[in-house]
mmCIF file of C-alpha atoms and ligand atoms in Angstrom:
data_model
loop_
_atom_site.group_PDB
_atom_site.id
_atom_site.type_symbol
_atom_site.label_atom_id
_atom_site.label_comp_id
_atom_site.label_asym_id
_atom_site.label_seq_id
_atom_site.Cartn_x
_atom_site.Cartn_y
_atom_site.Cartn_z
ATOM 1 C CA MET A 111 57.630 173.652 -138.197
ATOM 2 C CA ASN A 112 57.306 172.712 -134.799
ATOM 3 C CA ALA A 113 56.844 169.010 -133.639
ATOM 4 C CA PRO A 114 53.314 167.792 -132.895
ATOM 5 C CA GLN A 115 52.945 168.458 -128.764
ATOM 6 C CA ALA A 116 51.468 164.925 -127.573
ATOM 7 C CA LEU A 117 48.573 164.665 -125.736
ATOM 8 C CA PRO A 118 48.175 164.092 -122.233
ATOM 9 C CA GLY A 119 47.767 160.560 -121.464
ATOM 10 C CA ASN A 120 48.340 159.361 -124.796
ATOM 11 C CA HIS A 121 50.404 156.372 -125.326
ATOM 12 C CA PRO A 122 52.542 156.459 -128.642
ATOM 13 C CA SER A 123 51.528 152.828 -128.495
ATOM 14 C CA LEU A 124 47.747 153.342 -128.778
ATOM 15 C CA MET A 125 46.388 154.336 -132.171
ATOM 16 C CA ASN A 126 45.610 157.964 -131.900
ATOM 17 C CA ASN A 127 41.953 158.608 -131.967
ATOM 18 C CA TYR A 128 41.131 159.377 -128.297
ATOM 19 C CA GLN A 129 42.602 162.178 -126.031
ATOM 20 C CA PRO A 130 42.639 160.294 -122.527
ATOM 21 C CA LEU A 131 43.291 162.451 -119.188
ATOM 22 C CA PRO A 132 46.217 161.309 -117.525
ATOM 23 C CA ILE A 133 44.153 160.331 -114.701
ATOM 24 C CA SER A 134 43.834 156.131 -114.082
ATOM 25 C CA PHE A 135 41.350 154.645 -111.776
ATOM 26 C CA THR A 136 41.787 151.434 -110.565
ATOM 27 C CA ARG A 137 38.709 150.470 -108.005
ATOM 28 C CA GLY A 138 35.102 151.899 -107.619
ATOM 29 C CA GLU A 139 32.262 151.928 -105.798
ATOM 30 C CA GLY A 140 28.879 152.691 -105.961
ATOM 31 C CA CYS A 141 29.483 156.412 -107.006
ATOM 32 C CA ARG A 142 32.787 156.469 -106.025
ATOM 33 C CA LEU A 143 36.045 155.509 -108.171
ATOM 34 C CA TRP A 144 39.758 155.705 -106.499
ATOM 35 C CA ASP A 145 42.775 156.377 -109.231
ATOM 36 C CA SER A 146 45.992 155.178 -108.827
ATOM 37 C CA GLU A 147 47.369 157.654 -106.127
ATOM 38 C CA GLY A 148 44.250 156.234 -103.778
ATOM 39 C CA ARG A 149 41.898 159.795 -104.829
ATOM 40 C CA GLU A 150 38.619 159.619 -104.307
ATOM 41 C CA TYR A 151 36.542 161.063 -107.319
ATOM 42 C CA LEU A 152 32.334 161.211 -107.458
ATOM 43 C CA ASP A 153 31.359 159.741 -110.651
ATOM 44 C CA ALA A 154 28.630 162.001 -112.738
ATOM 45 C CA LEU A 155 29.531 160.410 -115.648
ATOM 46 C CA ALA A 156 29.383 156.008 -115.253
ATOM 47 C CA GLY A 157 31.724 155.841 -117.924
ATOM 48 C CA VAL A 158 29.012 157.448 -120.578
ATOM 49 C CA ALA A 159 25.215 156.158 -119.270
ATOM 50 C CA VAL A 160 27.365 152.267 -118.773
ATOM 51 C CA THR A 161 27.725 151.779 -115.158
ATOM 52 C CA SER A 162 23.864 152.350 -114.247
ATOM 53 C CA VAL A 163 23.633 149.884 -111.086
ATOM 54 C CA GLY A 164 27.066 151.736 -109.649
ATOM 55 C CA HIS A 165 30.625 150.304 -109.930
ATOM 56 C CA SER A 166 31.354 146.548 -108.472
ATOM 57 C CA HIS A 167 27.985 145.840 -107.393
ATOM 58 C CA PRO A 168 28.125 142.674 -105.788
ATOM 59 C CA ARG A 169 25.415 141.060 -107.649
ATOM 60 C CA ILE A 170 27.492 141.741 -110.864
ATOM 61 C CA VAL A 171 30.818 140.660 -109.673
ATOM 62 C CA GLU A 172 29.093 137.342 -108.113
ATOM 63 C CA ALA A 173 27.251 136.716 -111.595
ATOM 64 C CA ILE A 174 30.551 137.426 -113.633
ATOM 65 C CA ARG A 175 32.555 135.252 -111.570
ATOM 66 C CA GLU A 176 30.228 132.443 -111.118
ATOM 67 C CA GLN A 177 29.641 132.337 -114.534
ATOM 68 C CA ALA A 178 33.070 132.416 -115.864
ATOM 69 C CA GLY A 179 33.350 129.290 -113.667
ATOM 70 C CA LEU A 180 30.942 127.834 -115.329
ATOM 71 C CA LEU A 181 30.771 128.552 -119.479
ATOM 72 C CA LEU A 182 32.075 131.597 -121.177
ATOM 73 C CA HIS A 183 31.117 131.402 -125.078
ATOM 74 C CA THR A 184 29.481 128.002 -126.959
ATOM 75 C CA SER A 185 28.432 130.035 -129.884
ATOM 76 C CA ASN A 186 25.167 130.892 -131.328
ATOM 77 C CA LEU A 187 25.099 127.060 -133.282
ATOM 78 C CA TYR A 188 24.067 126.148 -129.745
ATOM 79 C CA ARG A 189 20.660 127.270 -127.939
ATOM 80 C CA ILE A 190 21.937 129.973 -124.960
ATOM 81 C CA ASP A 191 20.041 129.609 -122.255
ATOM 82 C CA TRP A 192 20.954 133.117 -120.600
ATOM 83 C CA GLN A 193 20.435 134.626 -124.106
ATOM 84 C CA VAL A 194 16.754 133.212 -124.150
ATOM 85 C CA GLN A 195 15.823 134.697 -120.591
ATOM 86 C CA LEU A 196 17.047 137.976 -121.435
ATOM 87 C CA ALA A 197 15.119 137.921 -124.414
ATOM 88 C CA GLN A 198 12.141 137.030 -122.746
ATOM 89 C CA GLN A 199 12.496 139.746 -119.808
ATOM 90 C CA LEU A 200 13.380 142.685 -122.297
ATOM 91 C CA THR A 201 11.140 141.927 -124.946
ATOM 92 C CA ALA A 202 8.110 142.026 -121.673
ATOM 93 C CA LEU A 203 10.008 145.009 -120.479
ATOM 94 C CA ALA A 204 9.736 147.037 -123.547
ATOM 95 C CA GLY A 205 6.314 145.621 -125.124
ATOM 96 C CA MET A 206 8.607 143.983 -128.176
ATOM 97 C CA GLN A 207 8.770 140.491 -129.544
ATOM 98 C CA ARG A 208 11.425 139.794 -130.505
ATOM 99 C CA ALA A 209 15.691 140.315 -129.428
ATOM 100 C CA PHE A 210 18.741 140.242 -130.985
ATOM 101 C CA PHE A 211 21.647 140.348 -129.477
ATOM 102 C CA CYS A 212 25.394 141.851 -130.267
ATOM 103 C CA ASN A 213 28.384 143.812 -128.455
ATOM 104 C CA SER A 214 27.892 147.382 -128.696
ATOM 105 C CA GLY A 215 25.393 150.548 -129.701
ATOM 106 C CA ALA A 216 26.802 150.679 -132.756
ATOM 107 C CA GLU A 217 25.848 147.332 -133.997
ATOM 108 C CA ALA A 218 22.502 147.150 -132.695
ATOM 109 C CA ASN A 219 22.053 150.173 -134.966
ATOM 110 C CA GLU A 220 23.305 148.633 -137.703
ATOM 111 C CA THR A 221 21.149 145.599 -137.350
ATOM 112 C CA ALA A 222 17.747 148.075 -136.810
ATOM 113 C CA LEU A 223 19.485 149.859 -140.171
ATOM 114 C CA LYS A 224 19.595 146.461 -142.389
ATOM 115 C CA LEU A 225 15.522 145.395 -140.671
ATOM 116 C CA ALA A 226 15.004 149.038 -142.445
ATOM 117 C CA ARG A 227 16.206 147.502 -145.351
ATOM 118 C CA LEU A 228 14.353 144.133 -145.569
ATOM 119 C CA HIS A 229 11.127 145.797 -144.379
ATOM 120 C CA ALA A 230 11.551 148.404 -147.674
ATOM 121 C CA GLN A 231 12.283 145.282 -149.631
ATOM 122 C CA ARG A 232 8.729 143.723 -148.692
ATOM 123 C CA LYS A 233 7.520 147.336 -149.650
ATOM 124 C CA GLY A 234 8.939 146.687 -153.025
ATOM 125 C CA ILE A 235 10.829 149.949 -152.485
ATOM 126 C CA ARG A 236 13.663 150.370 -154.903
ATOM 127 C CA GLN A 237 16.346 152.957 -153.233
ATOM 128 C CA PRO A 238 15.143 153.105 -149.843
ATOM 129 C CA LEU A 239 15.668 155.824 -147.547
ATOM 130 C CA VAL A 240 15.899 156.293 -143.781
ATOM 131 C CA VAL A 241 14.736 159.564 -141.999
ATOM 132 C CA VAL A 242 17.358 160.557 -139.500
ATOM 133 C CA MET A 243 18.052 163.710 -137.369
ATOM 134 C CA GLU A 244 20.188 166.529 -137.541
ATOM 135 C CA ASN A 245 22.776 166.335 -134.674
ATOM 136 C CA SER A 246 22.156 162.699 -134.269
ATOM 137 C CA PHE A 247 24.557 160.044 -132.868
ATOM 138 C CA HIS A 248 24.418 156.536 -133.796
ATOM 139 C CA GLY A 249 27.885 155.139 -133.739
ATOM 140 C CA ARG A 250 31.248 154.908 -135.722
ATOM 141 C CA THR A 251 30.674 152.045 -138.202
ATOM 142 C CA PHE A 252 30.265 153.299 -141.860
ATOM 143 C CA ALA A 253 26.191 152.782 -141.545
ATOM 144 C CA THR A 254 25.817 153.978 -138.415
ATOM 145 C CA LEU A 255 28.258 157.122 -138.905
ATOM 146 C CA SER A 256 26.371 157.824 -142.243
ATOM 147 C CA ALA A 257 23.247 158.016 -140.281
ATOM 148 C CA SER A 258 24.631 160.443 -137.836
ATOM 149 C CA ASP A 259 25.077 164.083 -138.255
ATOM 150 C CA SER A 260 28.283 165.177 -136.549
ATOM 151 C CA PRO A 261 30.969 166.174 -139.377
ATOM 152 C CA SER A 262 33.805 165.822 -136.802
ATOM 153 C CA CYS A 263 32.761 162.063 -136.666
ATOM 154 C CA GLN A 264 32.691 161.887 -140.246
ATOM 155 C CA ALA A 265 35.774 164.074 -141.451
ATOM 156 C CA GLY A 266 38.154 161.899 -144.044
ATOM 157 C CA PHE A 267 36.042 158.598 -144.247
ATOM 158 C CA ALA A 268 33.877 159.744 -147.342
ATOM 159 C CA PRO A 269 31.932 158.014 -149.044
ATOM 160 C CA LEU A 270 29.366 157.502 -146.925
ATOM 161 C CA MET A 271 26.478 155.413 -147.179
ATOM 162 C CA ASP A 272 23.355 156.294 -149.345
ATOM 163 C CA GLY A 273 20.171 156.281 -147.874
ATOM 164 C CA PHE A 274 19.806 158.637 -145.072
ATOM 165 C CA ILE A 275 17.545 161.724 -145.522
ATOM 166 C CA LYS A 276 18.102 164.180 -142.835
ATOM 167 C CA VAL A 277 15.845 166.440 -140.937
ATOM 168 C CA PRO A 278 16.126 168.525 -137.832
ATOM 169 C CA PHE A 279 15.487 167.151 -134.527
ATOM 170 C CA GLY A 280 11.887 167.924 -132.578
ATOM 171 C CA ASP A 281 10.235 169.322 -135.834
ATOM 172 C CA VAL A 282 6.879 166.876 -137.042
ATOM 173 C CA LEU A 283 6.397 169.325 -139.923
ATOM 174 C CA ALA A 284 9.802 168.753 -140.918
ATOM 175 C CA ILE A 285 8.713 165.012 -141.579
ATOM 176 C CA GLN A 286 5.357 165.306 -142.576
ATOM 177 C CA ALA A 287 6.569 167.334 -145.812
ATOM 178 C CA LEU A 288 9.204 164.487 -146.582
ATOM 179 C CA ALA A 289 5.786 162.201 -146.411
ATOM 180 C CA GLN A 290 4.785 164.171 -149.059
ATOM 181 C CA SER A 291 7.961 164.373 -151.178
ATOM 182 C CA HIS A 292 9.704 161.420 -150.771
ATOM 183 C CA GLY A 293 7.247 158.862 -148.893
ATOM 184 C CA GLN A 294 7.079 155.986 -151.644
ATOM 185 C CA ARG A 295 10.945 156.039 -150.614
ATOM 186 C CA ILE A 296 11.186 155.967 -147.144
ATOM 187 C CA ALA A 297 11.298 152.657 -145.108
ATOM 188 C CA ALA A 298 12.050 153.476 -141.657
ATOM 189 C CA VAL A 299 12.442 156.732 -139.687
ATOM 190 C CA LEU A 300 15.724 156.603 -137.036
ATOM 191 C CA VAL A 301 15.545 158.833 -133.506
ATOM 192 C CA GLU A 302 16.798 159.384 -130.407
ATOM 193 C CA PRO A 303 14.419 160.442 -128.227
ATOM 194 C CA VAL A 304 16.980 162.449 -126.199
ATOM 195 C CA GLN A 305 19.987 163.545 -128.063
ATOM 196 C CA GLY A 306 22.772 162.649 -125.866
ATOM 197 C CA GLU A 307 26.272 163.209 -127.589
ATOM 198 C CA SER A 308 24.510 165.980 -129.207
ATOM 199 C CA GLY A 309 24.270 167.808 -125.253
ATOM 200 C CA VAL A 310 21.180 166.313 -123.951
ATOM 201 C CA GLN A 311 18.530 167.617 -126.533
ATOM 202 C CA VAL A 312 14.656 167.584 -125.527
ATOM 203 C CA ALA A 313 12.406 167.010 -128.216
ATOM 204 C CA PRO A 314 9.225 169.091 -127.175
ATOM 205 C CA GLY A 315 6.179 166.906 -125.787
ATOM 206 C CA GLY A 316 4.414 165.023 -128.020
ATOM 207 C CA TYR A 317 6.937 164.784 -130.686
ATOM 208 C CA LEU A 318 7.495 160.757 -130.086
ATOM 209 C CA ALA A 319 3.481 160.471 -130.538
ATOM 210 C CA ALA A 320 3.331 162.259 -133.304
ATOM 211 C CA LEU A 321 6.349 160.555 -135.086
ATOM 212 C CA ARG A 322 4.386 157.270 -133.584
ATOM 213 C CA ALA A 323 1.589 158.485 -135.431
ATOM 214 C CA LEU A 324 2.982 159.067 -139.104
ATOM 215 C CA CYS A 325 4.754 155.699 -139.137
ATOM 216 C CA ASP A 326 1.930 154.107 -138.585
ATOM 217 C CA GLU A 327 -0.215 155.789 -141.377
ATOM 218 C CA GLN A 328 2.715 155.593 -143.638
ATOM 219 C CA HIS A 329 3.583 152.249 -142.648
ATOM 220 C CA TRP A 330 7.582 153.307 -142.147
ATOM 221 C CA LEU A 331 9.106 151.739 -139.262
ATOM 222 C CA LEU A 332 9.319 153.914 -136.318
ATOM 223 C CA MET A 333 13.186 153.079 -134.546
ATOM 224 C CA LEU A 334 14.217 154.288 -131.308
ATOM 225 C CA ASP A 335 17.966 154.384 -130.685
ATOM 226 C CA GLU A 336 17.536 153.971 -127.079
ATOM 227 C CA ILE A 337 21.125 153.193 -126.551
ATOM 228 C CA GLN A 338 21.607 156.032 -123.839
ATOM 229 C CA THR A 339 18.162 156.890 -123.097
ATOM 230 C CA GLY A 340 16.768 153.072 -122.224
ATOM 231 C CA LEU A 341 16.972 151.226 -119.154
ATOM 232 C CA GLY A 342 15.793 153.581 -116.929
ATOM 233 C CA ARG A 343 18.126 156.988 -117.730
ATOM 234 C CA THR A 344 15.387 158.973 -118.351
ATOM 235 C CA GLY A 345 12.983 158.229 -115.135
ATOM 236 C CA ARG A 346 11.110 155.822 -117.491
ATOM 237 C CA TRP A 347 12.493 151.600 -118.381
ATOM 238 C CA PHE A 348 12.685 153.331 -122.368
ATOM 239 C CA ALA A 349 12.171 156.760 -122.662
ATOM 240 C CA GLY A 350 9.845 156.371 -125.753
ATOM 241 C CA ARG A 351 7.255 155.525 -122.627
ATOM 242 C CA HIS A 352 6.452 158.709 -121.236
ATOM 243 C CA GLU A 353 4.588 159.498 -124.200
ATOM 244 C CA GLY A 354 3.187 156.072 -124.644
ATOM 245 C CA VAL A 355 5.203 155.156 -127.533
ATOM 246 C CA VAL A 356 6.429 151.474 -127.995
ATOM 247 C CA PRO A 357 8.639 151.895 -131.755
ATOM 248 C CA ASP A 358 8.831 148.846 -133.937
ATOM 249 C CA VAL A 359 12.527 148.670 -133.585
ATOM 250 C CA MET A 360 14.412 149.635 -130.426
ATOM 251 C CA THR A 361 18.286 149.606 -129.457
ATOM 252 C CA LEU A 362 19.708 149.221 -126.492
ATOM 253 C CA ALA A 363 23.318 149.018 -125.151
ATOM 254 C CA LYS A 364 25.465 150.873 -123.117
ATOM 255 C CA ALA A 365 23.615 150.491 -119.264
ATOM 256 C CA LEU A 366 22.544 146.942 -120.712
ATOM 257 C CA GLY A 367 25.653 144.970 -119.112
ATOM 258 C CA ASN A 368 26.570 147.435 -116.556
ATOM 259 C CA GLY A 369 30.163 147.623 -118.723
ATOM 260 C CA VAL A 370 30.275 143.946 -119.648
ATOM 261 C CA PRO A 371 30.206 144.445 -123.429
ATOM 262 C CA ILE A 372 26.032 144.199 -124.721
ATOM 263 C CA GLY A 373 23.965 145.461 -127.276
ATOM 264 C CA ALA A 374 20.284 144.435 -128.287
ATOM 265 C CA CYS A 375 18.509 145.205 -131.232
ATOM 266 C CA LEU A 376 14.554 144.737 -130.376
ATOM 267 C CA ALA A 377 11.459 144.091 -132.623
ATOM 268 C CA ALA A 378 7.785 144.400 -132.230
ATOM 269 C CA GLY A 379 5.338 143.002 -135.231
ATOM 270 C CA ALA A 380 5.673 142.771 -139.012
ATOM 271 C CA ALA A 381 9.280 143.849 -138.073
ATOM 272 C CA ALA A 382 10.100 140.756 -135.655
ATOM 273 C CA GLU A 383 9.494 138.598 -138.942
ATOM 274 C CA LEU A 384 11.994 140.195 -141.107
ATOM 275 C CA PHE A 385 14.871 138.129 -140.113
ATOM 276 C CA GLY A 386 15.395 134.279 -141.527
ATOM 277 C CA PRO A 387 18.257 131.782 -140.428
ATOM 278 C CA GLY A 388 21.454 133.240 -142.255
ATOM 279 C CA SER A 389 20.244 136.642 -142.558
ATOM 280 C CA HIS A 390 22.126 138.227 -139.734
ATOM 281 C CA GLY A 391 24.494 137.003 -137.039
ATOM 282 C CA SER A 392 27.382 137.916 -134.502
ATOM 283 C CA THR A 393 30.012 135.686 -133.368
ATOM 284 C CA PHE A 394 30.273 136.998 -129.096
ATOM 285 C CA GLY A 395 26.384 137.860 -129.661
ATOM 286 C CA GLY A 396 24.531 136.624 -126.743
ATOM 287 C CA ASN A 397 26.932 135.134 -124.901
ATOM 288 C CA PRO A 398 26.328 133.553 -121.937
ATOM 289 C CA LEU A 399 28.027 135.526 -120.084
ATOM 290 C CA ALA A 400 26.777 139.199 -121.265
ATOM 291 C CA CYS A 401 23.158 138.034 -121.074
ATOM 292 C CA ARG A 402 23.666 136.473 -117.366
ATOM 293 C CA VAL A 403 25.330 140.142 -116.378
ATOM 294 C CA ALA A 404 22.431 141.669 -118.669
ATOM 295 C CA CYS A 405 19.816 139.367 -116.311
ATOM 296 C CA THR A 406 21.895 140.661 -113.343
ATOM 297 C CA VAL A 407 21.472 143.983 -114.174
ATOM 298 C CA LEU A 408 17.609 143.898 -114.908
ATOM 299 C CA GLU A 409 17.050 141.923 -111.364
ATOM 300 C CA ILE A 410 18.806 144.819 -109.644
ATOM 301 C CA MET A 411 16.733 147.395 -111.170
ATOM 302 C CA GLU A 412 13.342 146.086 -110.762
ATOM 303 C CA GLU A 413 14.487 145.330 -107.092
ATOM 304 C CA GLU A 414 16.353 148.056 -106.224
ATOM 305 C CA GLY A 415 13.668 150.816 -107.920
ATOM 306 C CA LEU A 416 16.369 152.473 -110.128
ATOM 307 C CA VAL A 417 13.660 153.709 -112.641
ATOM 308 C CA ALA A 418 11.642 155.176 -109.962
ATOM 309 C CA ASN A 419 14.716 156.773 -107.926
ATOM 310 C CA ALA A 420 16.504 158.040 -111.607
ATOM 311 C CA GLU A 421 13.466 160.071 -111.965
ATOM 312 C CA ARG A 422 13.550 161.186 -108.550
ATOM 313 C CA GLN A 423 17.161 161.943 -108.302
ATOM 314 C CA GLY A 424 16.802 163.620 -111.853
ATOM 315 C CA ARG A 425 14.141 165.692 -110.651
ATOM 316 C CA LEU A 426 15.913 167.237 -107.809
ATOM 317 C CA MET A 427 19.167 166.991 -109.121
ATOM 318 C CA LEU A 428 17.996 169.710 -112.187
ATOM 319 C CA ASP A 429 15.908 172.008 -109.402
ATOM 320 C CA GLU A 430 19.323 172.114 -107.301
ATOM 321 C CA LEU A 431 21.660 172.829 -110.168
ATOM 322 C CA ARG A 432 18.897 175.537 -111.626
ATOM 323 C CA THR A 433 18.231 177.304 -109.094
ATOM 324 C CA ALA A 434 22.172 177.645 -108.059
ATOM 325 C CA LEU A 435 23.015 178.727 -111.512
ATOM 326 C CA LYS A 436 20.309 181.572 -112.138
ATOM 327 C CA GLY A 437 22.022 184.569 -112.870
ATOM 328 C CA HIS A 438 25.378 182.392 -113.287
ATOM 329 C CA PRO A 439 26.983 185.137 -116.457
ATOM 330 C CA GLN A 440 28.790 182.010 -118.149
ATOM 331 C CA VAL A 441 25.674 179.742 -117.892
ATOM 332 C CA LEU A 442 23.429 179.793 -120.724
ATOM 333 C CA ALA A 443 20.663 176.521 -120.137
ATOM 334 C CA VAL A 444 20.423 173.951 -117.762
ATOM 335 C CA ARG A 445 18.305 170.856 -119.406
ATOM 336 C CA GLY A 446 17.200 168.026 -118.163
ATOM 337 C CA HIS A 447 15.272 164.594 -118.676
ATOM 338 C CA GLY A 448 15.799 162.032 -115.391
ATOM 339 C CA LEU A 449 19.300 161.231 -114.636
ATOM 340 C CA MET A 450 20.315 162.545 -118.047
ATOM 341 C CA ILE A 451 21.258 166.421 -117.676
ATOM 342 C CA GLY A 452 22.901 169.194 -120.045
ATOM 343 C CA ILE A 453 24.686 172.750 -119.095
ATOM 344 C CA ASP A 454 25.183 175.200 -121.942
ATOM 345 C CA LEU A 455 28.146 177.325 -120.975
ATOM 346 C CA ALA A 456 28.948 180.585 -122.506
ATOM 347 C CA PHE A 457 32.637 179.870 -123.486
ATOM 348 C CA PRO A 458 34.569 176.865 -125.122
ATOM 349 C CA ALA A 459 34.546 174.438 -122.269
ATOM 350 C CA ARG A 460 36.658 171.254 -123.241
ATOM 351 C CA HIS A 461 39.075 171.631 -120.813
ATOM 352 C CA LEU A 462 36.798 171.617 -117.524
ATOM 353 C CA ALA A 463 36.451 168.088 -117.324
ATOM 354 C CA GLU A 464 40.153 168.061 -116.430
ATOM 355 C CA LEU A 465 39.845 170.715 -113.993
ATOM 356 C CA ALA A 466 36.591 169.111 -112.313
ATOM 357 C CA ALA A 467 38.502 166.151 -111.851
ATOM 358 C CA ARG A 468 41.695 167.445 -110.361
ATOM 359 C CA GLU A 469 39.951 170.442 -108.664
ATOM 360 C CA HIS A 470 37.023 169.215 -107.484
ATOM 361 C CA GLY A 471 36.963 165.368 -107.657
ATOM 362 C CA VAL A 472 34.004 165.395 -109.891
ATOM 363 C CA LEU A 473 34.146 163.099 -112.972
ATOM 364 C CA ILE A 474 32.114 165.397 -116.367
ATOM 365 C CA ASN A 475 31.765 165.197 -120.173
ATOM 366 C CA ILE A 476 31.791 168.041 -122.376
ATOM 367 C CA ALA A 477 29.325 167.700 -125.226
ATOM 368 C CA ARG A 478 29.786 169.191 -128.465
ATOM 369 C CA GLY A 479 32.790 171.283 -126.996
ATOM 370 C CA GLN A 480 30.239 173.541 -124.687
ATOM 371 C CA THR A 481 28.090 171.257 -122.424
ATOM 372 C CA ILE A 482 28.613 169.924 -119.213
ATOM 373 C CA ARG A 483 26.778 166.169 -119.631
ATOM 374 C CA LEU A 484 26.169 164.783 -116.413
ATOM 375 C CA LEU A 485 25.105 160.689 -116.590
ATOM 376 C CA PRO A 486 25.473 159.511 -113.134
ATOM 377 C CA PRO A 487 24.669 156.043 -111.653
ATOM 378 C CA LEU A 488 21.175 155.510 -111.168
ATOM 379 C CA THR A 489 21.819 154.265 -107.772
ATOM 380 C CA LEU A 490 22.220 158.003 -106.538
ATOM 381 C CA ASP A 491 21.220 158.345 -103.089
ATOM 382 C CA ASP A 492 20.161 161.697 -101.548
ATOM 383 C CA ALA A 493 23.316 162.371 -99.716
ATOM 384 C CA THR A 494 25.414 161.553 -102.762
ATOM 385 C CA ARG A 495 23.701 163.791 -105.037
ATOM 386 C CA GLN A 496 24.216 166.816 -102.803
ATOM 387 C CA ALA A 497 28.002 166.449 -102.557
ATOM 388 C CA MET A 498 27.763 165.995 -106.288
ATOM 389 C CA VAL A 499 25.718 168.695 -106.651
ATOM 390 C CA ALA A 500 28.299 171.016 -104.553
ATOM 391 C CA ARG A 501 31.330 169.559 -106.174
ATOM 392 C CA LEU A 502 29.440 170.862 -110.036
ATOM 393 C CA LEU A 503 28.559 174.155 -108.291
ATOM 394 C CA GLY A 504 32.078 174.744 -107.100
ATOM 395 C CA LEU A 505 33.820 174.129 -110.087
ATOM 396 C CA LEU A 506 30.952 176.648 -111.984
ATOM 397 C CA GLU A 507 31.979 179.249 -109.391
ATOM 398 C CA SER A 508 35.325 179.078 -110.238
ATOM 399 C CA VAL A 509 34.495 179.587 -113.909
ATOM 400 C CA ARG A 510 32.151 182.856 -113.279
HETATM 401 C C1 PLP B 613 26.726 155.592 -127.832
HETATM 402 C C2 PLP B 613 25.906 155.907 -128.858
HETATM 403 C C3 PLP B 613 25.619 154.889 -129.540
HETATM 404 C C4 PLP B 613 27.088 154.054 -129.893
HETATM 405 O O1 PLP B 613 27.254 153.093 -129.062
HETATM 406 P P1 PLP B 613 28.263 151.928 -129.158
HETATM 407 O O2 PLP B 613 28.460 151.103 -128.140
HETATM 408 O O3 PLP B 613 29.873 153.130 -128.629
HETATM 409 O O4 PLP B 613 28.746 151.516 -130.306
HETATM 410 C C5 PLP B 613 24.717 154.822 -130.388
HETATM 411 N N1 PLP B 613 23.766 155.602 -130.503
HETATM 412 C C6 PLP B 613 23.719 156.933 -128.989
HETATM 413 C C7 PLP B 613 22.373 157.478 -128.808
HETATM 414 C C8 PLP B 613 24.403 156.425 -128.374
HETATM 415 O O5 PLP B 613 24.751 157.110 -126.834
#
């Protein structure tokens, strides 16, 4: 038997769970990155929907510098003023009442799932179920992995957690049927407004509003995982807004800290009153540095009008890609919602991310093996968008 080949960039001192490309970035500015050889790239991925206000935004740099010189961490045993300020700003923006802060998306969803269990307990449900969607992704911890529908992420980790029941994404009738068959055991519905990891799957219009109505009728919590879609990504502050939907529980992470780790679980109404002292916590969660940076991200987004910009740039980019790729024999579909764009290809395309970077100077991600996923910074301007589209078309021309 041949020795296993070392994967590119996979250093033997690191656990073998990633397969990084052998490109190392040393500097970034706005929508651009530079590697250790000084080559420039256009970033159409933003660290997977994280650096929404762009790399090295001067206001973020300044906030980090100043806060690092004042105070990084004191613990949640004391009031943290930046945490209170962030909670006020976020709940006001989202139309929610209370916030809990953690350090990642998975932890935000863990928090949501714990709220669902408490809600079930209040209702006297003994074996509660949370409705989740086919092809969903909610994180890598045991509960969030169990809530996800990703055999490749779950492989080898059995037994997973019970208490989830799965239906097709975008199918209201399937959940209405569950209300008949399992209604008494259901505590909550957990759903991504647009499924990101599975290749930018957009639900039919009216789906979230219909879920809101059903959850109200059944007294289920509607829990929106806005970790990828939230904070302007789809051209609204939160993706539920396209349909006027305010959930009972909303989770955020990715873009909230523009690269400084922070997650949030927001809750409204009765769901906001489920935790009591001691029922949940996090050592690092909500520390002064992360919260101050997140407050700065929100300020930048407001001042630079990034939500409206995401809507406009997303629409233009989708139009340009659709027009140029019409009739391309290898392109099956071009989908999008704001600055979340997916291009389905007719062939296994994992190698395209490296080809795009090396030969065309543009950073992309391949979702589920055959979909190019684009998540550029929300600060994209016309000239940068046009350059990005030109490089993407160059890439797709090379595989025609
Ligand atoms: C990225 C993501 C997560 C997990 O976030 P982590 O910070 O990696 O734990 C959960 N849900 C959605 C929709 C995501 O896009």
